[in-house]
Coordinates of C-alpha atoms (C1' of nucleotides) in Angstrom, one line a residue:
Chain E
X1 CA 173.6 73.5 -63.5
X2 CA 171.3 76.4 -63.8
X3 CA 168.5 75.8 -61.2
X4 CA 165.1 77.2 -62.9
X5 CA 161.6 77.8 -60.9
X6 CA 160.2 74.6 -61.5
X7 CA 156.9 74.8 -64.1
X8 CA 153.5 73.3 -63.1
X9 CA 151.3 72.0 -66.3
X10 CA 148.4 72.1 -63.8
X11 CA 149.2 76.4 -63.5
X12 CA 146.7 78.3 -65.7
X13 CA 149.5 79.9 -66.8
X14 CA 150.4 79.5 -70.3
X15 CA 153.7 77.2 -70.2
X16 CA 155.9 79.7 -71.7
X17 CA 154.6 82.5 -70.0
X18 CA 156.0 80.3 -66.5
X19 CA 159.2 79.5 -68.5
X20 CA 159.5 83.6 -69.4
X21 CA 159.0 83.7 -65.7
X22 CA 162.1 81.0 -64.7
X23 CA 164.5 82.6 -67.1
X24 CA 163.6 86.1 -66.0
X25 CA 164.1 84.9 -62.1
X26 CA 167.1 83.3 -63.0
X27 CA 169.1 86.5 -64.1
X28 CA 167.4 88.7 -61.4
X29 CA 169.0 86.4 -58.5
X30 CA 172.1 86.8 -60.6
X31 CA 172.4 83.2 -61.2
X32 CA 172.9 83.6 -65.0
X33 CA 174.4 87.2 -65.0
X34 CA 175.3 90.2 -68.1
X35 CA 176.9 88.4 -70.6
X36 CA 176.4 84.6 -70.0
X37 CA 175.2 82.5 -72.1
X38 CA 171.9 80.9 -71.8
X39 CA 171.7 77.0 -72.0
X40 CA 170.9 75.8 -75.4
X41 CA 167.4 75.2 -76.7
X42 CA 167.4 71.7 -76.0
X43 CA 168.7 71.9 -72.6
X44 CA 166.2 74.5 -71.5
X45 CA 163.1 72.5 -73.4
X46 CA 164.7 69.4 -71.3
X47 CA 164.7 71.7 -67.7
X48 CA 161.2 73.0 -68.1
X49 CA 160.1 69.9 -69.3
X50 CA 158.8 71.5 -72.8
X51 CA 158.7 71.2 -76.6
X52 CA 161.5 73.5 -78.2
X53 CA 158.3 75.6 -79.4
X54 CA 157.2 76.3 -76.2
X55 CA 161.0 77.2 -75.2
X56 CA 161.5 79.0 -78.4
X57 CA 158.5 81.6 -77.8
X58 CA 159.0 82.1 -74.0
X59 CA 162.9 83.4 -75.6
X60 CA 161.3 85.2 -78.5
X61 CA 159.4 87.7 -76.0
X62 CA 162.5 87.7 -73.7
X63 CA 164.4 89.1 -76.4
X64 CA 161.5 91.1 -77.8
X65 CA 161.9 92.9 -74.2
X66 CA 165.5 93.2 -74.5
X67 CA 166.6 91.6 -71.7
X68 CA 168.1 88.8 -73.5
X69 CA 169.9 88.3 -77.1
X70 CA 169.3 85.4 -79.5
X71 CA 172.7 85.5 -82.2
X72 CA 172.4 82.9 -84.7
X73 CA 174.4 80.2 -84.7
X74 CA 175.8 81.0 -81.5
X75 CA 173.5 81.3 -78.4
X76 CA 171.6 83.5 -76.4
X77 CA 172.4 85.8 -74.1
X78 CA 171.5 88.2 -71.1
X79 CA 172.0 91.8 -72.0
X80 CA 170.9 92.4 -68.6
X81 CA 167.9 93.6 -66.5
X82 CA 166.0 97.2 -66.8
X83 CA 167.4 100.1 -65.0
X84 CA 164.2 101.0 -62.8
X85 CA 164.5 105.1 -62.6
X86 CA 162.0 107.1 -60.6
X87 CA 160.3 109.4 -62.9
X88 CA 160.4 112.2 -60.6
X89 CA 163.9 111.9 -59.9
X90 CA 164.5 114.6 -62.4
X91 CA 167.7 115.4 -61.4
X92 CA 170.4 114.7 -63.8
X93 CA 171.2 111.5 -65.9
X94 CA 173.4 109.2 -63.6
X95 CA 171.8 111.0 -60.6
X96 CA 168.5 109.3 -60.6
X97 CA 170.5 105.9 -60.8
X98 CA 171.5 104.3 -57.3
X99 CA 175.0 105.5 -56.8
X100 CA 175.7 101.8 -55.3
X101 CA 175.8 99.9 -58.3
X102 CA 176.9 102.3 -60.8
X103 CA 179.7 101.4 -62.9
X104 CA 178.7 103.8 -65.4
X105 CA 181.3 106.5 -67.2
X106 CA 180.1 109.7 -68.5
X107 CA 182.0 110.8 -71.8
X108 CA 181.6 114.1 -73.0
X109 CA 181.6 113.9 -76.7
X110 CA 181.1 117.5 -77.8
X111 CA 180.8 121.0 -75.9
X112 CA 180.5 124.3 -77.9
X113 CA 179.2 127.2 -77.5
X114 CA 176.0 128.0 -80.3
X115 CA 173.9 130.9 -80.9
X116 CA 170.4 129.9 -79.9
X117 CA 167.9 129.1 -82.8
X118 CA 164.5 129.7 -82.6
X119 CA 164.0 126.7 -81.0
X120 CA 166.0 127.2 -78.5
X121 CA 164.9 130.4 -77.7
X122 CA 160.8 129.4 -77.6
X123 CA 162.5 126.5 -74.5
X124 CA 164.7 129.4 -72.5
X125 CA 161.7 131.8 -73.1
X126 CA 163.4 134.4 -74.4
X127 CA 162.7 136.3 -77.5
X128 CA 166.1 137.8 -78.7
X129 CA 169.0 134.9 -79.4
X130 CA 171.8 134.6 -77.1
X131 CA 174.8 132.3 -76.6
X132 CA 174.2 128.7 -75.1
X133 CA 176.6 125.9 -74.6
X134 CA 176.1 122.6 -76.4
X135 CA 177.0 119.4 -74.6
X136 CA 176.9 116.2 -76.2
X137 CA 177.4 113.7 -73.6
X138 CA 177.1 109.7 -73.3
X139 CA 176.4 107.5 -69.9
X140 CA 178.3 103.9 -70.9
X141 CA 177.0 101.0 -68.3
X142 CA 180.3 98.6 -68.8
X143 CA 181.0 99.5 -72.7
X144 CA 177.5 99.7 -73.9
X145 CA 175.7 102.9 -74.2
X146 CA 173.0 103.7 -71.9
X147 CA 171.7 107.0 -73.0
X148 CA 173.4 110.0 -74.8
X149 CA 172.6 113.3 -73.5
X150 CA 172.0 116.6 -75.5
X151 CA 172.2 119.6 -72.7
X152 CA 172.1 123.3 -73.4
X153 CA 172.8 125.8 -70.8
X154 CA 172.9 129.7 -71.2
X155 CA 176.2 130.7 -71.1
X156 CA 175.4 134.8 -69.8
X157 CA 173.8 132.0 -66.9
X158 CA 176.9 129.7 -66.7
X159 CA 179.9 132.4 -67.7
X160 CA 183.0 130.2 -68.3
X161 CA 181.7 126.8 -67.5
X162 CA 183.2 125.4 -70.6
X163 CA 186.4 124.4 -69.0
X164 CA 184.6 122.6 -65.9
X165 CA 182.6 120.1 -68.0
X166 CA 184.8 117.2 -68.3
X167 CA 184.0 113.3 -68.2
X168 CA 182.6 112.0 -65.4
X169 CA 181.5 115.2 -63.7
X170 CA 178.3 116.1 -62.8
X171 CA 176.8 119.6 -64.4
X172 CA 174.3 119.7 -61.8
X173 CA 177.2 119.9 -59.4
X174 CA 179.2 122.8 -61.0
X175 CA 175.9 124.6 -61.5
X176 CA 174.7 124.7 -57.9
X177 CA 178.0 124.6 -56.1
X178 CA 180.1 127.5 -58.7
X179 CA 176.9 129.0 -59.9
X180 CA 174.9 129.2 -57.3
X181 CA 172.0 127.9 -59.0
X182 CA 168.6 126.5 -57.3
X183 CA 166.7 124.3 -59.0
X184 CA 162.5 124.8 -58.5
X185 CA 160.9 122.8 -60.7
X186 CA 161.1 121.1 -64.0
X187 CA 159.0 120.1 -67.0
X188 CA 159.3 116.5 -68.8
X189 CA 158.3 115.2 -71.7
X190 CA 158.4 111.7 -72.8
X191 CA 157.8 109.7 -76.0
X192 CA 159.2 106.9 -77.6
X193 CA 160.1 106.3 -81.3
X194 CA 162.5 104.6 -83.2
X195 CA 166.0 106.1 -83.4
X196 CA 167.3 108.6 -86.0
X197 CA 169.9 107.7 -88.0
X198 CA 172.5 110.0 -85.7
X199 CA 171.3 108.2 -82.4
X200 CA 171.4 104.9 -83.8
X201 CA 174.7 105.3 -84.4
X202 CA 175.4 107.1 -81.3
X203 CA 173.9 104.0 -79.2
X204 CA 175.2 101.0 -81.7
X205 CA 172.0 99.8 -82.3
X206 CA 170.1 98.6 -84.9
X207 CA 167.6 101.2 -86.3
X208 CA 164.5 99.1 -85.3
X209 CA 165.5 99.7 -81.7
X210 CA 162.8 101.5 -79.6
X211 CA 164.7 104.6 -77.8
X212 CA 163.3 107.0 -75.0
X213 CA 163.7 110.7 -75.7
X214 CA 163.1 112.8 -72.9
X215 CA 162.6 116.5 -72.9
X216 CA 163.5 118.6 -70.2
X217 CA 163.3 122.1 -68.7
X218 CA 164.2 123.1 -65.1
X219 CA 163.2 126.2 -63.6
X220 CA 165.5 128.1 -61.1
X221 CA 163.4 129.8 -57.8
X222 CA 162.7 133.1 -60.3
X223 CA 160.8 130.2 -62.9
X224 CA 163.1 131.1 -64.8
X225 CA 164.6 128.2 -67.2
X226 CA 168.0 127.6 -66.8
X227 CA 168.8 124.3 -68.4
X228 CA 167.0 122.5 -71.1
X229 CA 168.2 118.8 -72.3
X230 CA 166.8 115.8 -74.5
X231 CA 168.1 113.1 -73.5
X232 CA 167.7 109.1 -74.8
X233 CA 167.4 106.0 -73.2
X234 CA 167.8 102.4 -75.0
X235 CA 163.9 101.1 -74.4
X236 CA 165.2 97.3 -73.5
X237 CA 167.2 98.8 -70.7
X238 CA 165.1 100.7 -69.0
X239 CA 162.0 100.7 -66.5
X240 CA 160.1 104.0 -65.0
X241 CA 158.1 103.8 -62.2
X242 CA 156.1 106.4 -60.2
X243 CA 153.9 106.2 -56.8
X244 CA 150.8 108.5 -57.3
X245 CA 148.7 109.5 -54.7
X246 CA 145.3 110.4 -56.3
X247 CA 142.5 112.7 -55.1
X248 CA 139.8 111.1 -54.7
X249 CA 136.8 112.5 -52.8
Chain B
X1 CA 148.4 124.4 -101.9
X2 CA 150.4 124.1 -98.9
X3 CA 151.6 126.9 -97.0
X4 CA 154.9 125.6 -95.6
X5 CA 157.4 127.5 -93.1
X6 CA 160.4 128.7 -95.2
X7 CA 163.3 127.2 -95.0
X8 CA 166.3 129.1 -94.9
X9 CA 169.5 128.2 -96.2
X10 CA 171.6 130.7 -94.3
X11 CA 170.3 128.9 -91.6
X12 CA 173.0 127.2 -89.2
X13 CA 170.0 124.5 -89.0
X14 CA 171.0 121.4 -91.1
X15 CA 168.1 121.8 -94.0
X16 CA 166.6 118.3 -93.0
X17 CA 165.8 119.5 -89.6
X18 CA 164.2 122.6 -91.2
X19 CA 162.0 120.2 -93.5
X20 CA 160.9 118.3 -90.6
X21 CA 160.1 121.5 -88.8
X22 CA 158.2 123.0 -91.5
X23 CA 156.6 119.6 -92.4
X24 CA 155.8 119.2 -88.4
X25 CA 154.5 122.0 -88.0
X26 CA 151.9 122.0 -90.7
X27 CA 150.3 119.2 -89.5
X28 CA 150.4 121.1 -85.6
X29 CA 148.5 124.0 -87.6
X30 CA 146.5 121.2 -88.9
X31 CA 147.0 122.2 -92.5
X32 CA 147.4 118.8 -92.9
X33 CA 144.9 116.6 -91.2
X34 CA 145.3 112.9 -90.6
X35 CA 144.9 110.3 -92.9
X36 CA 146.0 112.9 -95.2
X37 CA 148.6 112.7 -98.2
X38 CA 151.6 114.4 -98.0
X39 CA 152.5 116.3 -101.2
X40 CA 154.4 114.0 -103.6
X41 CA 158.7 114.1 -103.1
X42 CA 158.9 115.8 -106.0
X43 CA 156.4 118.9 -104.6
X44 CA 158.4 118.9 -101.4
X45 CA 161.7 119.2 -103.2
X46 CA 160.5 122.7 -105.0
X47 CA 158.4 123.7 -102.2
X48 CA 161.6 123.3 -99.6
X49 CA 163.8 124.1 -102.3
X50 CA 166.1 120.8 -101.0
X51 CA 167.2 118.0 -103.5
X52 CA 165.0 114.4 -103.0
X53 CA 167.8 113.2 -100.3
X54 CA 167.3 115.8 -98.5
X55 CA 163.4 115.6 -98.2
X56 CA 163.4 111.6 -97.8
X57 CA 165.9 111.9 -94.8
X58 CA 163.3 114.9 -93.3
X59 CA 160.3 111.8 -93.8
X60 CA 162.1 109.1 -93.3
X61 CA 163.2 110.8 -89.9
X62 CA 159.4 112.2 -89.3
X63 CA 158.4 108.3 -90.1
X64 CA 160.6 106.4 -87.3
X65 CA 158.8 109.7 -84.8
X66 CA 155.4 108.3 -85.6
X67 CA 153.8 111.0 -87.4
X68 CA 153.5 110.3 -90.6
X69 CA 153.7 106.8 -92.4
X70 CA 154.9 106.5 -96.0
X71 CA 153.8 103.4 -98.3
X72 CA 155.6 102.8 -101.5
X73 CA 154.2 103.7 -104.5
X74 CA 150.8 105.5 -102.8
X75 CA 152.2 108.2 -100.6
X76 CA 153.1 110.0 -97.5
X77 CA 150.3 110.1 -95.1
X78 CA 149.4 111.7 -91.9
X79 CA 148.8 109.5 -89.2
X80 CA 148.5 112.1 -86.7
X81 CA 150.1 114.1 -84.1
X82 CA 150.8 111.9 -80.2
X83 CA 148.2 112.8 -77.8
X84 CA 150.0 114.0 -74.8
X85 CA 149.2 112.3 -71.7
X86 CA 149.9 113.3 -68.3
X87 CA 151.6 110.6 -65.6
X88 CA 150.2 110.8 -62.7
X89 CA 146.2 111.0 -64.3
X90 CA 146.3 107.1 -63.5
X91 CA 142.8 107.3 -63.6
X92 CA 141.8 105.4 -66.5
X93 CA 142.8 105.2 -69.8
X94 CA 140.3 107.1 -71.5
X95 CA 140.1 109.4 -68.3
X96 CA 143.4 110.8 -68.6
X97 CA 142.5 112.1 -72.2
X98 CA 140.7 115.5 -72.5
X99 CA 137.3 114.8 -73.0
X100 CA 136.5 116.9 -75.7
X101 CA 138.5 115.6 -78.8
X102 CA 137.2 112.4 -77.8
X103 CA 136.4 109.9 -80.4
X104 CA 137.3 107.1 -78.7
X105 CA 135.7 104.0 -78.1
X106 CA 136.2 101.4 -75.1
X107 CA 135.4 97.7 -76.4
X108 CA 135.5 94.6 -73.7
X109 CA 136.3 92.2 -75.7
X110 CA 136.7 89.7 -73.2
X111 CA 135.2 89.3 -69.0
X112 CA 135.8 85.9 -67.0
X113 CA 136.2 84.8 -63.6
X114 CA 139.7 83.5 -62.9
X115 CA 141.6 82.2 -60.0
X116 CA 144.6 84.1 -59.1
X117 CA 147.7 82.4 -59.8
X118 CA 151.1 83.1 -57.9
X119 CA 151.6 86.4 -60.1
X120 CA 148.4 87.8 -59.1
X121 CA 148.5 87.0 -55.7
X122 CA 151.6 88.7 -55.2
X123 CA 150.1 91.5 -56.7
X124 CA 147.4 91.9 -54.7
X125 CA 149.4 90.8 -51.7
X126 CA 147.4 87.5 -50.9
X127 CA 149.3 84.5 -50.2
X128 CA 146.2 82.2 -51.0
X129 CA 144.3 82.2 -54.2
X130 CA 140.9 83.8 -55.0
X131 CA 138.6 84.6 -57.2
X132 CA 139.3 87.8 -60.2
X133 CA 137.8 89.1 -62.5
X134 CA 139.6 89.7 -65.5
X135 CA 138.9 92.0 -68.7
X136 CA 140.6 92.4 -71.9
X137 CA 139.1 95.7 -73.3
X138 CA 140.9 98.0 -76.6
X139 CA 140.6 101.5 -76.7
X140 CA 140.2 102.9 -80.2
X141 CA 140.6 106.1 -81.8
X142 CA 138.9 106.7 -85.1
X143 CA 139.1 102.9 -85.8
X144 CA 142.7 102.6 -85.1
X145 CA 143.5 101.0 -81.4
X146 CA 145.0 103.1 -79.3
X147 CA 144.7 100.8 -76.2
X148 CA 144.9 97.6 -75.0
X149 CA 143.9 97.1 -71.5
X150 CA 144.1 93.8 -69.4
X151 CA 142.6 94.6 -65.9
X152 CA 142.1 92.5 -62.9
X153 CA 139.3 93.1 -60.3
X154 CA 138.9 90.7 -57.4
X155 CA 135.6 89.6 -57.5
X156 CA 135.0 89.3 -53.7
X157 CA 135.5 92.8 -54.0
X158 CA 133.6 93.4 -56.2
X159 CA 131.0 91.1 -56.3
X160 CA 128.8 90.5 -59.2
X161 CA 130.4 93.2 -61.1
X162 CA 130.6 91.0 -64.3
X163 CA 127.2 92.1 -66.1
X164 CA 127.9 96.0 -65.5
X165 CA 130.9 95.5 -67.3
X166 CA 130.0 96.7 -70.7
X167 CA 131.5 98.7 -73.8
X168 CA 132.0 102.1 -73.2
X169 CA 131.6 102.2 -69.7
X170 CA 134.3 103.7 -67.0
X171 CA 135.0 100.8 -64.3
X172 CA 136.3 103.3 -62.3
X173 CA 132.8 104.8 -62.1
X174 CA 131.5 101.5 -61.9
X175 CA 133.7 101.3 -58.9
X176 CA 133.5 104.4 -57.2
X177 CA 129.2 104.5 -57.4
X178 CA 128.7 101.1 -57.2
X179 CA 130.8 99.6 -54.7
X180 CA 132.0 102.4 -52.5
X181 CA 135.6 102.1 -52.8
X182 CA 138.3 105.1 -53.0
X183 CA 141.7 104.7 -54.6
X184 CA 144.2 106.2 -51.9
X185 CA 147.7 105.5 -54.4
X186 CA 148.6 103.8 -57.6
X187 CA 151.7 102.2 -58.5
X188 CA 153.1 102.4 -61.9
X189 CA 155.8 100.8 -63.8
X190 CA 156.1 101.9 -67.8
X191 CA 158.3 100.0 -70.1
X192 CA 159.0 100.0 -73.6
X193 CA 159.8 96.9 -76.0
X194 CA 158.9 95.3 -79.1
X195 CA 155.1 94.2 -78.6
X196 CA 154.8 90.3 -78.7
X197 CA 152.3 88.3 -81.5
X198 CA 149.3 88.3 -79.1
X199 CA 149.8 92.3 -78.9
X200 CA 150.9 92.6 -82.2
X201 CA 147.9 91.3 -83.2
X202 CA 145.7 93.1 -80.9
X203 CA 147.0 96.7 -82.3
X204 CA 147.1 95.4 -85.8
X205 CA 151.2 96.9 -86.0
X206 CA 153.8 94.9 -87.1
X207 CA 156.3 93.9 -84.6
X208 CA 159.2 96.6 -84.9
X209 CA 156.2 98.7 -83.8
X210 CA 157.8 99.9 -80.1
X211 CA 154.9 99.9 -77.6
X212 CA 154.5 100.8 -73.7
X213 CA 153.6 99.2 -71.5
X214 CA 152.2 100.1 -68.2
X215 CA 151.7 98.0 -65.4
X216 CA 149.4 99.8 -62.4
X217 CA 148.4 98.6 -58.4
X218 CA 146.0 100.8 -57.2
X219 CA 145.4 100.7 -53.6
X220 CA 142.5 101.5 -51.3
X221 CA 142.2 103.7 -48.4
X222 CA 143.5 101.2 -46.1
X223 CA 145.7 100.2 -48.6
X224 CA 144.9 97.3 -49.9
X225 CA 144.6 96.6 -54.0
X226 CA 141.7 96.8 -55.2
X227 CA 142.9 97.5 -58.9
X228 CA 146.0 96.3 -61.0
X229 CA 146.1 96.4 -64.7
X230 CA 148.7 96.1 -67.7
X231 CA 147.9 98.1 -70.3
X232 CA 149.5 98.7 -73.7
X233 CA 149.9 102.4 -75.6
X234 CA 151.2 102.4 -79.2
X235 CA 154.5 104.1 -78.4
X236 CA 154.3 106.4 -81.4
X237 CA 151.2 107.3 -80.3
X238 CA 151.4 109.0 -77.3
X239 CA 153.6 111.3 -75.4
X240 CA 154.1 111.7 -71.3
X241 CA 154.7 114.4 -69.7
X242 CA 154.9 115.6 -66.1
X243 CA 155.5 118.7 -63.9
X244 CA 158.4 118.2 -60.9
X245 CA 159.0 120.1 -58.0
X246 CA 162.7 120.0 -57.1
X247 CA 163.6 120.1 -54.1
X248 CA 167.0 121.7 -53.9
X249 CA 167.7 122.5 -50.4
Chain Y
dA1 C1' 144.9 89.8 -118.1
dG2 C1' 147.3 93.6 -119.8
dC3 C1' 149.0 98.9 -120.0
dT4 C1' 150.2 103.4 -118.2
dA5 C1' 150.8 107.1 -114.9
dT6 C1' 152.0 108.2 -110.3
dT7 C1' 154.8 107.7 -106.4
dT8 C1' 158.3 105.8 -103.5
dG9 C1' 162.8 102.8 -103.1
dT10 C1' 167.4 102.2 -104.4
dC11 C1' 171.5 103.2 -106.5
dC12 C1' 175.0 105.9 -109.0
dG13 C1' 178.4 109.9 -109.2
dT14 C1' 179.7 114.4 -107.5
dA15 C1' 180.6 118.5 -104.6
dT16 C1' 181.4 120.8 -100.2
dG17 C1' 182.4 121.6 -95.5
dT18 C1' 184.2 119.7 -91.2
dA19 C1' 186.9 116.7 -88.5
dT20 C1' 190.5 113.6 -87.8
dT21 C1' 194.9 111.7 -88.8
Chain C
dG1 C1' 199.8 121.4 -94.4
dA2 C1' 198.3 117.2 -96.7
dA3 C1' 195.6 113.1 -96.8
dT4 C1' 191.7 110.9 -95.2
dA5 C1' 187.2 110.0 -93.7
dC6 C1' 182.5 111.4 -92.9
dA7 C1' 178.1 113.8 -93.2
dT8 C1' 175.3 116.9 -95.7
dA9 C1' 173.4 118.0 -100.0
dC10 C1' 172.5 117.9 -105.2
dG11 C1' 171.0 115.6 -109.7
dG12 C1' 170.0 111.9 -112.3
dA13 C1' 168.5 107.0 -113.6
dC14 C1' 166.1 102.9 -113.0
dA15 C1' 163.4 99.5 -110.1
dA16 C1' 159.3 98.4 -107.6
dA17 C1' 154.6 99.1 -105.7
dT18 C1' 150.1 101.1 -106.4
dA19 C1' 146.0 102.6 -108.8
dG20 C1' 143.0 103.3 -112.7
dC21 C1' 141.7 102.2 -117.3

DNA sequence: AGCTATTTGTCCGTATGTATT
DNA sequence: GAATACATACGGACAAATAGC
């Protein structure tokens, strides 16, 4: 049987914020992993020693931080922890993942070559259009879509790259080691909202799931941009974290 | 009347993501200012020249970003553009806002002396309890909260630091003048979800409402924590953004 | 309480272009 | 090439919510 943190009533801790706590440390040491099934209500409200109220909320918030599913009529269970990525580790996409435990696939799902809109050219910082290539691309972590990938790279920059992009390669690969291409520095943006329509459907969810678009543009040693994506993440499956030093007289 | 971008149907642009351009875009120019209606459907159909479909999927889309907010049977309204904020101004909360458009105001709405409980401790890296302080404090903007801040001070620390705690007042200055101490490095952690009742409540959204969430240590010159907080942001609210040096050997 | 006008919400059918089979 | 499916886009009709009288 599942072996929970044991709760003490004399904690100030809110019960179910210590039984959020148990359930949580239970699928970070793996002991109820991705996919399993939590024990029912009643079993839980017996194992923290707790009305099924108390139980019920402490699930609620789980679930209201995506880590775990409630069905109806047929149990809860773990979706899984948050990815932790390092804000700074602006590389790619499955690059600032820990290569260790990566079962992830990349899929490219469209690549064409456009004529830059306005848009486009206000991000490469040029003021005459030119030809770009369009990458659609989607990072699965066993099955379930972890974030879907809209790249655009200038093709005069990237001559014939079409052919190279294929699933499961990295771009950032083909650019520095066939293009030559040095990366100096990079601009992100970050905001959350709830998903179009397109991505929605893109990531299977429902539409009141919060996503992560990020914005990026990476300068080459000239400052020059050479790449510019927006990429999504699914907000229940992800964590960013960041070590700041700060100036302080 | 208003001066929208013009939409061009030759355009290889879907005409949706024109409209939400040209609707965006006033509201950047501030032709539109918040709390503002929208023009009616009807208005936006002749003005984009675009059938009603076509215009709700532009608002509807413009809606899940945060912008704008539309309420059956009164209107579209402008509920303002995301202020962007910049990651690694861990400062405050209000700090890392430019101080001029600043109509913000900072309201504790709730200072007591706690002991720390296993969570805390391991946050501040005791292993034996002690004394906090703890503050619940919203930010608002124009009435609206923006914030919602819970921050926890330990009080041999900081001792008697209770009464200075007031509204509108930086703690960081509190801490800085009045008790000598220097933040060396901060540790964050920003995650997104679904905000729970107690948050819910707090921000006055309704609970599809995505919101971050920022947990932040902040250690002292001989790096210890003096500082850790969890704070809230309305996710379509705000924006992050951040400037990267790669390096790319 | 009506009543009406305004505005958004939902649904219908249709046409067109682009993929996919 | 034909058949199919899908997304964009148009026009119309009615329902539902809001506000003012």
């Amino acid at each position: 049987m599942a072996n929970f943190k044991e709760v003490n009533k004399e904690n100030s801790i809110f019960l179910y914020e210590q039984i959020k706590l148990g359930i949580r440390d239970m699928i970070e040491r793996e002991e109820i992993k991705k996919g399993d099934r939590l024990p029912i209500e009643k079993e839980l409200c017996d194992q923290f020693n707790a009305s099924r109220i108390t139980v019920r909320r402490a699930v609620k918030e789980l679930e209201s931080e995506g880590i775990i599913e409630v069905i109806h009529g047929k149990g809860t269970f773990v979706k899984g922890l948050r990815r932790p990525i390092h804000i700074l580790d602006l590389k790619g996409f499955t690059e600032g993942l820990s290569s260790s435990e990566n079962h992830f696939t990349k899929e490219v799902i469209r690549k064409e070559i456009i004529t830059a809109d306005e848009f486009l050219m206000e991000k490469f910082n040029r003021d005459s259009p030119f030809e770009v290539v369009k990458l659609v691309r989607v990072i699965k972590d066993d099955h379930d879509v972890f974030s879907v990938d809209f790249a655009y790279l200038p093709y005069d920059v990237y001559p014939n790259i079409l052919p190279k992009i294929e699933d499961n390669v990295s771009t950032f690969r083909i650019i520095h080691d066939d293009y030559g291409v040095k990366f100096k520095n990079a601009k992100k943006d970050i905001e959350v909202s709830l998903p179009t329509m397109e991505i929605s459907k893109l990531f299977d969810i429902s539409n009141s799931d919060p996503v992560i678009k990020v914005n990026k543009v990476i300068n080459d040693n000239n400052d020059i941009p050479v790449h510019y994506s927006e990429y999504y993440l699914l907000g229940s499956r992800v964590s960013f974290y960041i070590d700041v030093d700060v100036e302080d007289e």
